[in-house]
């Protein structure tokens, strides 16, 4: 069944696990199994991927049960984080006539469209004795007046919306996504500025607070609109968010912008002045000119923000060239296929079949370097090149990966990496075969590829395999993880063995710590990803990422590769 892009956009989509959204109606044809084909190789080359999955098997049932209990756990954590700060702070917030941060975003975005929230579990158990739900800031991609925008909204119920180190990191990551994808930025500002006890970790370094304003200036200079809505305090450094925006709205008798608040002014100059007189909406809209529009309340301010976006005359996202079909095989089956035990092999063809249009896949070099699957497909009608692990990376698979990435760059085809990698092959044979230089070719290709890249960590993300498969350091436009994924240099057993080999006594404490540090919650709390998604949401989330990447006036960039060591 061909679906229109609009119909898909109307799907409620969120990367928060607790929101399980309706799937569009699909026609699922009778199953064909791999056995229908003469050989697995033959099956692999036929473009419609067959399935060998038996939903009645014990393994499938066990896998589905373990994955759904993990998804439920994450769902619960997402729901908790979405509440924001403590009840007392939320009540105070509402009593002031202010809307809660997520209600603001709902009012800002077009009805019936999706808001793709990013890193909703940032800050989870990050600071001892301090809870910072969602890192104190909500970021994500939403549609406003038909334009895809990056929304960055402080949650002032979390310690007055002040910036912890993770808040700064999340704000800057949102700006990075906006810059790479040329998304207009909407800042809903309601923050006391730097979280002072953490000042050393938020103030001076390159990617600290100052970078936010640097990014605003640079994006504005690149023609990426910057719009602010002042809905609470913007104190000290925070005053530069509205002051460096292209257009700024302020809520009267609620929003304030000043370099120093009344207590500091009194201490510095002896002057006694109220916050409203010092930097309120009327002053800034009528006298100083720091703000451009005065709103009577939150709801009015958000209407004005929508109007600002409607006046941008911003290029709209080009629609895909072709109609598309939903996958032939149900994405909800991914839970039962994959499970949570990473010692089990993940059948990547089955995974790809539940992500791409019509489960249709033109596999490239299926008979060579088969521990890496490469091939062409479409996602919601947009072409993509898939690079997926199917075992350890050998010289052959690395060379094949580098070759395929070159093809995609030459053809301007975005790349989707499905990561389940324990690393490159080790040992004498591998070294003799030049695994170091061949692996390096893959890493070079990934690093230099100037097409949009997307990474989904579906299993392990270990060792240099993380690099070769477009880990965070390789600047994928988005990186999402599945609930059972694990990210670490190596597993606890291997790490302990290495430490013992270099003469260190290893106790269970170290093993437990490595286990905890490899967990998806540890990773997402630190913003090593853009969020944890249930496997069944992968197609939708990638679709929205692709839409974002195709937006703005993205000029096609020619990839220039570095030296490939032969
Ligand atoms: N750093 C760390 N914590 C801060 C903070 C800051 N800059 N500002 C406020 N907090 C904490 C408060 O201690 C309080 O913590 P608690 O809930 O554990 O008691 C919580 O945030 C809420 O503050 P509160 O003053 O009760 O809430 P409010 O909504 O009435 O006011 C502010 C919020 C941000 C307007 C107000 O606290 C303020 O003006 N803070 C100072 C801002 C400042 O000067 N920042 C300098 C930036 S360089």
XYZ file of C-alpha atoms and ligand atoms in Angstrom:
614
model
C 0.000 0.000 0.000
C 1.516 3.304 -1.006
C 1.257 5.944 1.693
C 1.637 9.678 1.302
C 4.314 11.534 3.237
C 1.591 13.612 4.856
C -0.189 10.537 6.081
C 3.022 9.360 7.631
C 3.759 12.697 9.223
C 0.338 12.554 10.779
C 1.412 9.452 12.660
C 2.043 10.194 16.269
C 5.747 9.640 16.533
C 7.974 9.971 19.499
C 11.226 8.319 20.329
C 10.026 8.088 23.889
C 9.457 4.407 24.482
C 6.232 4.854 26.416
C 4.416 6.121 23.383
C 3.531 3.125 21.281
C 1.960 4.603 18.206
C -0.469 3.158 15.729
C 0.987 1.615 12.633
C -0.578 2.483 9.313
C -2.739 -0.223 7.838
C -0.620 -2.606 5.861
C -1.108 -5.518 3.610
C 1.034 -8.377 4.835
C 1.394 -11.001 2.134
C 1.690 -14.672 2.864
C 5.046 -15.434 4.400
C 7.774 -16.909 2.306
C 10.647 -18.549 4.034
C 14.294 -18.637 3.113
C 13.774 -22.294 2.254
C 11.767 -21.189 -0.808
C 15.039 -20.107 -2.353
C 17.660 -22.450 -3.687
C 20.389 -21.066 -1.421
C 20.776 -18.282 1.122
C 23.012 -16.443 -1.340
C 20.349 -16.581 -3.981
C 17.800 -15.418 -1.434
C 20.027 -12.529 -0.448
C 20.271 -11.267 -4.016
C 16.550 -11.332 -4.634
C 15.325 -7.883 -3.762
C 12.334 -8.778 -1.581
C 13.800 -10.128 1.641
C 12.173 -13.393 2.704
C 11.616 -14.261 6.338
C 12.350 -17.413 8.267
C 10.808 -16.114 11.477
C 8.330 -18.333 13.269
C 6.370 -16.278 15.804
C 5.161 -19.487 17.451
C 8.634 -20.772 18.252
C 9.823 -20.828 21.846
C 12.873 -18.710 21.009
C 10.700 -16.029 19.441
C 8.346 -16.013 22.429
C 11.222 -15.797 24.911
C 12.885 -13.010 22.960
C 9.645 -11.053 22.685
C 8.998 -11.389 26.424
C 12.487 -10.226 27.405
C 12.506 -7.278 24.986
C 9.021 -6.123 25.911
C 9.855 -6.146 29.608
C 12.914 -3.984 28.862
C 10.828 -1.639 26.690
C 8.314 -1.378 29.522
C 11.024 -0.492 32.013
C 12.289 2.251 29.705
C 8.759 3.399 29.086
C 8.303 3.902 32.783
C 11.549 5.891 33.040
C 10.513 8.048 30.082
C 7.133 8.749 31.677
C 8.850 9.717 34.933
C 11.299 12.044 33.182
C 8.465 13.617 31.192
C 6.841 14.795 34.420
C 9.697 17.251 34.903
C 10.778 18.566 38.311
C 9.245 17.777 41.699
C 5.490 18.167 42.299
C 6.073 21.276 44.437
C 7.945 23.030 41.635
C 5.334 22.056 39.048
C 2.501 23.383 41.239
C 4.355 26.668 41.777
C 4.953 26.886 38.034
C 1.268 26.395 37.192
C 0.147 28.805 39.918
C 2.188 31.472 38.171
C -0.014 30.967 35.118
C 2.772 29.234 33.185
C 2.370 26.183 30.963
C 4.554 23.150 31.627
C 7.332 22.695 29.107
C 5.814 19.788 27.176
C 2.428 21.554 27.013
C 4.217 24.543 25.532
C 5.723 22.326 22.831
C 2.354 20.749 22.074
C 0.801 24.208 21.689
C 3.682 25.363 19.511
C 3.679 22.513 17.013
C 1.135 21.798 14.281
C -1.803 19.646 15.445
C -1.549 16.021 14.368
C 2.172 16.177 13.656
C 4.948 14.320 15.434
C 7.406 15.695 17.939
C 10.574 13.641 17.903
C 12.031 14.202 21.348
C 15.782 13.752 21.675
C 17.646 12.172 24.566
C 14.664 12.152 26.916
C 16.676 10.235 29.539
C 19.637 12.629 29.574
C 20.853 13.196 33.123
C 19.417 9.895 34.395
C 21.213 9.061 37.682
C 24.054 11.288 36.553
C 24.530 13.537 39.570
C 24.691 11.952 42.997
C 21.800 13.086 45.161
C 20.376 15.341 42.444
C 17.678 14.420 39.979
C 17.767 16.270 36.675
C 14.874 14.836 34.642
C 15.569 15.018 30.891
C 18.673 17.017 31.776
C 16.438 19.998 32.653
C 15.803 20.804 29.000
C 13.518 19.346 26.338
C 14.860 19.232 22.796
C 13.432 17.735 19.670
C 12.222 18.169 16.125
C 8.694 19.376 15.565
C 6.685 20.880 12.730
C 5.578 24.494 13.104
C 3.491 26.089 10.364
C 4.579 23.239 8.098
C 8.294 23.865 8.726
C 10.434 21.309 10.517
C 12.141 23.090 13.418
C 14.511 22.281 16.240
C 12.818 23.144 19.525
C 14.966 23.793 22.615
C 12.884 24.404 25.733
C 14.067 24.892 29.312
C 12.167 23.105 32.055
C 12.132 25.609 34.882
C 10.592 23.077 37.264
C 14.020 21.405 37.328
C 16.162 23.639 39.564
C 14.859 26.813 38.001
C 15.825 25.565 34.512
C 19.484 26.170 35.367
C 22.188 24.615 33.225
C 23.927 21.527 34.570
C 26.797 20.226 32.429
C 24.381 17.759 30.797
C 21.926 20.599 30.068
C 24.637 22.472 28.203
C 25.617 19.326 26.310
C 22.021 18.640 25.303
C 21.401 22.234 24.205
C 24.566 22.204 22.096
C 23.749 18.814 20.591
C 20.331 20.141 19.545
C 22.028 23.108 17.907
C 24.473 20.792 16.158
C 21.575 18.788 14.717
C 19.879 22.018 13.657
C 23.030 23.267 11.978
C 23.772 20.010 10.139
C 20.202 19.697 8.909
C 19.515 23.407 8.485
C 16.554 23.409 10.833
C 15.256 26.753 12.152
C 15.719 26.936 15.948
C 12.995 27.893 18.397
C 14.184 28.533 21.946
C 11.535 28.547 24.699
C 13.612 30.239 27.357
C 12.850 29.890 31.054
C 16.136 29.518 32.890
C 18.196 30.918 35.751
C 21.358 30.460 33.636
C 24.370 28.513 34.859
C 23.861 26.055 37.697
C 26.299 27.762 39.984
C 27.653 24.860 42.073
C 28.614 23.207 38.739
C 30.087 26.397 37.293
C 33.511 24.910 36.521
C 31.911 22.291 34.299
C 29.547 24.611 32.467
C 31.348 27.880 32.001
C 34.821 28.091 30.495
C 35.535 25.289 28.044
C 34.916 25.186 24.297
C 31.714 23.182 24.464
C 30.355 24.942 27.530
C 27.773 27.706 27.927
C 29.443 30.217 25.628
C 29.206 27.805 22.713
C 25.416 28.202 22.710
C 25.701 31.850 21.668
C 28.574 31.125 19.288
C 26.303 28.589 17.591
C 23.422 31.050 17.408
C 25.575 33.662 15.718
C 27.082 31.158 13.270
C 23.730 29.605 12.387
C 22.175 33.002 11.852
C 25.091 33.889 9.571
C 24.378 30.703 7.604
C 20.758 31.697 7.132
C 19.380 29.256 9.713
C 16.680 31.208 11.577
C 16.956 31.698 15.350
C 13.741 32.608 17.203
C 13.388 33.022 20.985
C 10.371 33.124 23.244
C 11.167 34.501 26.697
C 8.761 32.744 29.055
C 10.671 33.161 32.304
C 14.022 34.458 33.438
C 17.004 34.824 31.097
C 19.686 35.802 33.515
C 23.316 36.737 32.932
C 24.780 34.656 30.065
C 21.264 33.357 29.389
C 20.286 36.872 28.324
C 22.215 36.306 25.129
C 19.845 33.583 23.909
C 17.041 36.071 23.159
C 19.465 38.887 22.461
C 21.236 36.901 19.749
C 18.087 35.617 18.097
C 16.760 36.965 14.798
C 13.396 37.701 16.403
C 12.318 37.540 20.044
C 8.975 37.368 21.809
C 8.551 38.008 25.539
C 5.665 37.296 27.927
C 4.721 40.386 29.940
C 5.105 40.256 33.715
C 6.698 36.833 33.399
C 9.702 36.939 31.100
C 12.791 38.881 32.138
C 16.085 39.522 30.388
C 18.998 41.038 32.254
C 22.738 40.616 32.630
C 22.410 40.734 36.430
C 19.282 40.219 38.537
C 18.055 42.650 41.219
C 20.148 41.166 44.095
C 23.390 41.443 42.132
C 22.518 44.943 40.904
C 21.910 46.018 44.502
C 25.222 44.542 45.587
C 27.095 46.085 42.645
C 25.567 49.561 42.417
C 23.261 49.944 45.387
C 20.347 50.431 42.995
C 17.065 48.855 44.167
C 14.877 47.760 41.320
C 12.248 45.050 40.694
C 12.865 42.307 38.142
C 10.057 43.647 35.941
C 11.489 47.192 35.967
C 14.982 45.891 35.338
C 14.270 43.566 32.430
C 10.548 42.877 31.992
C 8.586 42.542 28.769
C 7.250 46.077 28.606
C 10.680 47.603 29.147
C 12.324 45.464 26.496
C 9.517 45.742 23.941
C 8.865 49.486 24.385
C 12.168 50.989 25.530
C 15.319 48.882 25.106
C 14.286 47.049 21.911
C 15.872 43.824 23.204
C 12.600 42.035 22.355
C 10.339 42.476 19.343
C 6.888 41.270 20.378
C 5.045 41.473 23.712
C 2.724 38.590 24.578
C 0.114 38.571 27.297
C 0.732 34.977 28.320
C 2.379 31.692 27.269
C -0.368 30.727 24.813
C -0.211 34.115 23.091
C 3.593 33.974 22.926
C 3.432 30.598 21.212
C 0.963 31.907 18.640
C 3.401 34.757 17.934
C 6.234 32.233 17.606
C 4.213 30.294 15.047
C 3.664 33.538 13.172
C 7.415 34.215 13.140
C 7.988 30.795 11.564
C 5.256 31.405 8.984
C 7.105 34.583 7.944
C 10.447 32.854 7.401
C 9.836 32.007 3.767
C 11.983 28.970 4.517
C 12.472 26.321 1.820
C 10.231 23.340 2.402
C 11.444 19.755 2.538
C 11.462 18.240 -0.946
C 9.086 15.279 -1.132
C 10.558 11.884 -2.017
C 10.679 11.031 -5.696
C 8.579 7.926 -5.449
C 5.639 6.419 -3.654
C 6.585 3.766 -1.136
C 5.293 0.585 0.400
C 5.376 -0.301 4.077
C 7.603 -3.303 4.918
C 6.106 -6.661 4.030
C 7.064 -8.005 7.440
C 5.780 -6.488 10.659
C 8.308 -4.217 12.500
C 6.662 -5.271 15.776
C 8.243 -8.702 15.211
C 11.682 -7.224 15.831
C 11.299 -7.796 19.593
C 10.806 -11.523 19.059
C 13.568 -11.737 16.469
C 16.240 -9.924 18.420
C 15.516 -10.401 22.138
C 17.908 -8.993 24.706
C 20.665 -11.588 24.847
C 23.514 -10.136 22.833
C 25.290 -13.498 22.838
C 22.650 -14.550 20.298
C 23.276 -13.663 16.688
C 21.057 -10.878 15.333
C 19.743 -11.927 11.897
C 20.300 -8.640 10.096
C 18.401 -9.492 6.919
C 15.316 -10.008 9.079
C 15.955 -6.629 10.724
C 16.444 -4.809 7.420
C 13.249 -6.442 6.113
C 11.325 -4.714 8.907
C 12.801 -1.267 8.315
C 12.938 -0.616 4.569
C 10.120 0.034 2.077
C 8.416 -3.116 0.863
C 11.169 -5.174 2.603
C 12.952 -4.619 -0.677
C 16.743 -4.703 -0.628
C 19.313 -4.776 -3.426
C 22.251 -6.349 -1.714
C 25.685 -5.272 -2.864
C 28.432 -7.937 -3.012
C 26.355 -10.520 -1.111
C 28.896 -13.269 -1.740
C 31.926 -11.359 -0.509
C 32.865 -10.249 3.021
C 29.526 -11.479 4.279
C 30.094 -10.370 7.883
C 29.081 -6.940 6.661
C 25.793 -6.553 4.792
C 25.667 -3.669 2.353
C 22.927 -2.703 -0.052
C 20.462 -0.220 -1.461
C 16.887 0.317 -0.308
C 14.372 3.110 0.136
C 12.848 4.477 3.318
C 9.564 6.323 2.847
C 10.545 6.689 -0.789
C 13.989 8.158 -0.109
C 17.049 6.147 -1.218
C 19.397 4.873 1.472
C 22.514 2.733 1.590
C 22.414 0.198 4.411
C 25.583 -0.970 6.165
C 24.811 -3.663 8.734
C 26.965 -5.982 10.809
C 26.573 -9.702 10.447
C 29.591 -10.789 12.491
C 33.109 -9.562 13.176
C 34.727 -7.183 10.699
C 37.381 -8.926 8.585
C 39.608 -7.384 5.913
C 37.139 -8.379 3.174
C 34.108 -6.961 4.949
C 35.976 -3.736 5.718
C 37.008 -3.326 2.076
C 33.485 -4.028 0.929
C 32.149 -1.443 3.403
C 34.599 1.212 2.188
C 33.713 0.446 -1.452
C 29.980 0.680 -0.739
C 30.355 3.964 1.152
C 32.236 5.384 -1.853
C 29.349 4.354 -4.099
C 26.789 6.047 -1.852
C 28.838 9.238 -1.634
C 29.238 9.420 -5.393
C 25.481 8.943 -5.825
C 24.474 11.270 -2.954
C 22.709 8.455 -1.111
C 22.357 8.791 2.684
C 23.857 5.961 4.742
C 22.158 3.965 7.491
C 24.443 1.980 9.792
C 22.950 -0.869 11.814
C 25.538 -1.540 14.456
C 26.061 -4.862 16.205
C 29.792 -5.182 16.339
C 32.244 -6.659 18.785
C 35.212 -5.390 16.783
C 37.660 -6.117 13.995
C 39.175 -9.598 13.717
C 42.345 -10.098 15.741
C 45.155 -12.650 15.492
C 48.153 -13.478 13.336
C 46.223 -14.334 10.188
C 44.199 -11.162 10.383
C 47.291 -9.014 10.919
C 49.087 -10.741 8.032
C 46.077 -9.970 5.882
C 46.427 -6.276 6.742
C 43.364 -5.910 8.969
C 44.841 -2.681 10.408
C 45.072 -0.937 7.037
C 41.850 -2.461 5.708
C 39.911 -1.529 8.815
C 41.436 1.923 8.483
C 39.966 2.197 4.980
C 36.495 1.632 6.396
C 37.111 4.174 9.157
C 38.427 6.697 6.591
C 35.419 6.155 4.341
C 32.981 6.603 7.233
C 34.792 9.683 8.541
C 34.931 11.436 5.168
C 31.514 10.442 3.796
C 29.700 13.741 3.313
C 26.233 12.328 2.817
C 23.795 12.277 5.753
C 24.647 9.348 8.008
C 22.354 7.678 10.535
C 23.371 5.093 13.097
C 21.207 2.677 15.034
C 22.989 0.599 17.668
C 20.934 -2.580 17.654
C 23.335 -4.751 19.664
C 26.976 -4.378 20.667
C 29.020 -1.318 19.962
C 32.540 -2.271 20.911
C 36.129 -1.516 20.062
C 37.146 0.071 16.810
C 34.011 -1.505 15.331
C 32.216 1.464 16.890
C 34.348 3.736 14.699
C 34.056 1.715 11.486
C 30.285 1.595 11.939
C 29.806 5.326 12.395
C 29.768 5.698 16.177
C 29.187 9.067 17.819
C 32.672 10.364 16.966
C 31.927 9.975 13.241
C 29.148 12.563 13.304
C 26.092 10.654 12.175
C 23.215 13.131 11.850
C 21.389 11.028 14.470
C 22.362 8.050 16.590
C 19.730 5.943 18.313
C 20.076 2.835 20.439
C 17.849 -0.146 21.048
C 17.039 -0.965 24.691
C 19.345 -3.997 24.869
C 22.363 -2.341 23.212
C 25.722 -2.255 24.956
C 28.491 0.259 24.355
C 32.013 -0.255 25.685
C 35.579 -0.835 24.542
C 35.048 -4.513 25.275
C 32.862 -6.713 27.463
C 33.574 -7.074 31.221
C 35.055 -10.582 30.852
C 37.478 -9.619 28.093
C 38.425 -6.403 29.857
C 39.110 -8.265 33.102
C 41.185 -10.838 31.225
C 43.323 -8.103 29.664
C 43.813 -6.372 33.011
C 44.824 -9.681 34.603
C 47.248 -10.293 31.742
C 48.982 -6.992 32.543
C 49.312 -8.029 36.169
C 46.323 -6.312 37.808
C 44.132 -8.184 40.246
C 40.536 -7.904 39.090
C 37.650 -8.194 41.523
C 33.947 -8.451 40.757
C 33.650 -4.709 41.499
C 35.427 -3.858 38.242
C 33.355 -6.359 36.246
C 30.125 -4.943 37.705
C 31.209 -1.414 36.952
C 32.025 -2.215 33.324
C 28.694 -4.004 33.018
C 26.868 -0.941 34.384
C 28.853 1.446 32.193
C 28.008 -0.586 29.079
C 24.286 -0.310 29.694
C 22.043 1.734 27.478
C 20.862 3.862 30.407
C 24.413 4.836 31.272
C 25.005 5.797 27.638
C 21.840 7.760 27.058
C 22.138 9.609 30.380
C 25.457 10.990 29.087
C 24.139 11.815 25.642
C 26.194 9.242 23.797
C 23.058 8.838 21.714
C 20.005 10.849 20.694
C 17.645 8.509 22.479
C 16.662 4.916 23.162
C 13.982 3.600 20.834
C 11.911 0.424 20.837
C 13.058 -1.689 17.871
C 9.624 -1.361 16.252
C 10.020 2.452 15.997
C 13.253 2.281 14.015
C 11.662 2.804 10.602
C 9.629 5.820 11.717
C 12.480 7.471 13.554
C 14.857 7.000 10.614
C 12.152 8.376 8.333
C 11.862 11.538 10.352
C 15.656 11.861 10.514
C 15.821 11.517 6.732
C 13.132 14.164 6.306
C 15.139 16.482 8.539
C 18.312 15.785 6.566
C 16.568 16.583 3.293
C 15.246 19.892 4.574
C 16.476 23.433 4.143
C 18.549 24.268 1.137
C 21.055 21.449 1.498
C 23.512 21.887 -1.300
C 24.941 18.589 -2.463
C 28.386 18.262 -1.049
C 31.047 16.336 -2.864
C 32.852 13.914 -0.568
C 36.626 14.185 -0.553
C 38.177 11.064 0.872
C 41.528 11.019 2.636
C 44.357 8.711 1.629
C 43.252 5.089 1.539
C 46.314 3.124 2.547
C 46.658 0.374 -0.030
N 22.269 27.454 40.420
C 21.888 26.364 41.110
N 20.656 26.204 41.633
C 19.794 27.212 41.474
C 20.124 28.383 40.793
C 21.425 28.492 40.244
N 21.804 29.531 39.512
N 19.060 29.203 40.783
C 18.087 28.551 41.430
N 18.536 27.346 41.860
C 17.786 26.322 42.582
C 17.209 26.831 43.900
O 18.154 26.696 44.918
C 16.026 25.904 44.078
O 16.501 24.647 44.537
P 15.585 23.722 45.498
O 14.389 23.358 44.705
O 16.447 22.550 45.799
O 15.254 24.546 46.691
C 15.534 25.699 42.669
O 16.647 25.999 41.812
C 14.405 26.606 42.285
O 14.752 27.948 42.607
P 13.668 28.963 43.215
O 14.366 30.266 43.434
O 12.993 28.349 44.378
O 12.632 29.010 42.020
P 11.980 30.236 41.286
O 11.219 29.659 40.165
O 11.231 31.081 42.218
O 13.193 31.097 40.698
C 15.178 31.569 39.431
C 14.051 30.558 39.750
C 16.151 30.855 38.517
C 14.574 32.767 38.754
C 15.841 32.081 40.728
O 16.170 30.977 41.545
C 17.102 32.852 40.475
O 17.028 34.031 40.190
N 18.275 32.208 40.578
C 19.549 32.858 40.403
C 19.835 33.050 38.929
C 21.210 33.617 38.703
O 21.566 34.656 39.196
N 21.975 32.903 37.892
C 23.279 33.319 37.553
C 23.604 32.726 36.217
S 25.201 33.137 35.683
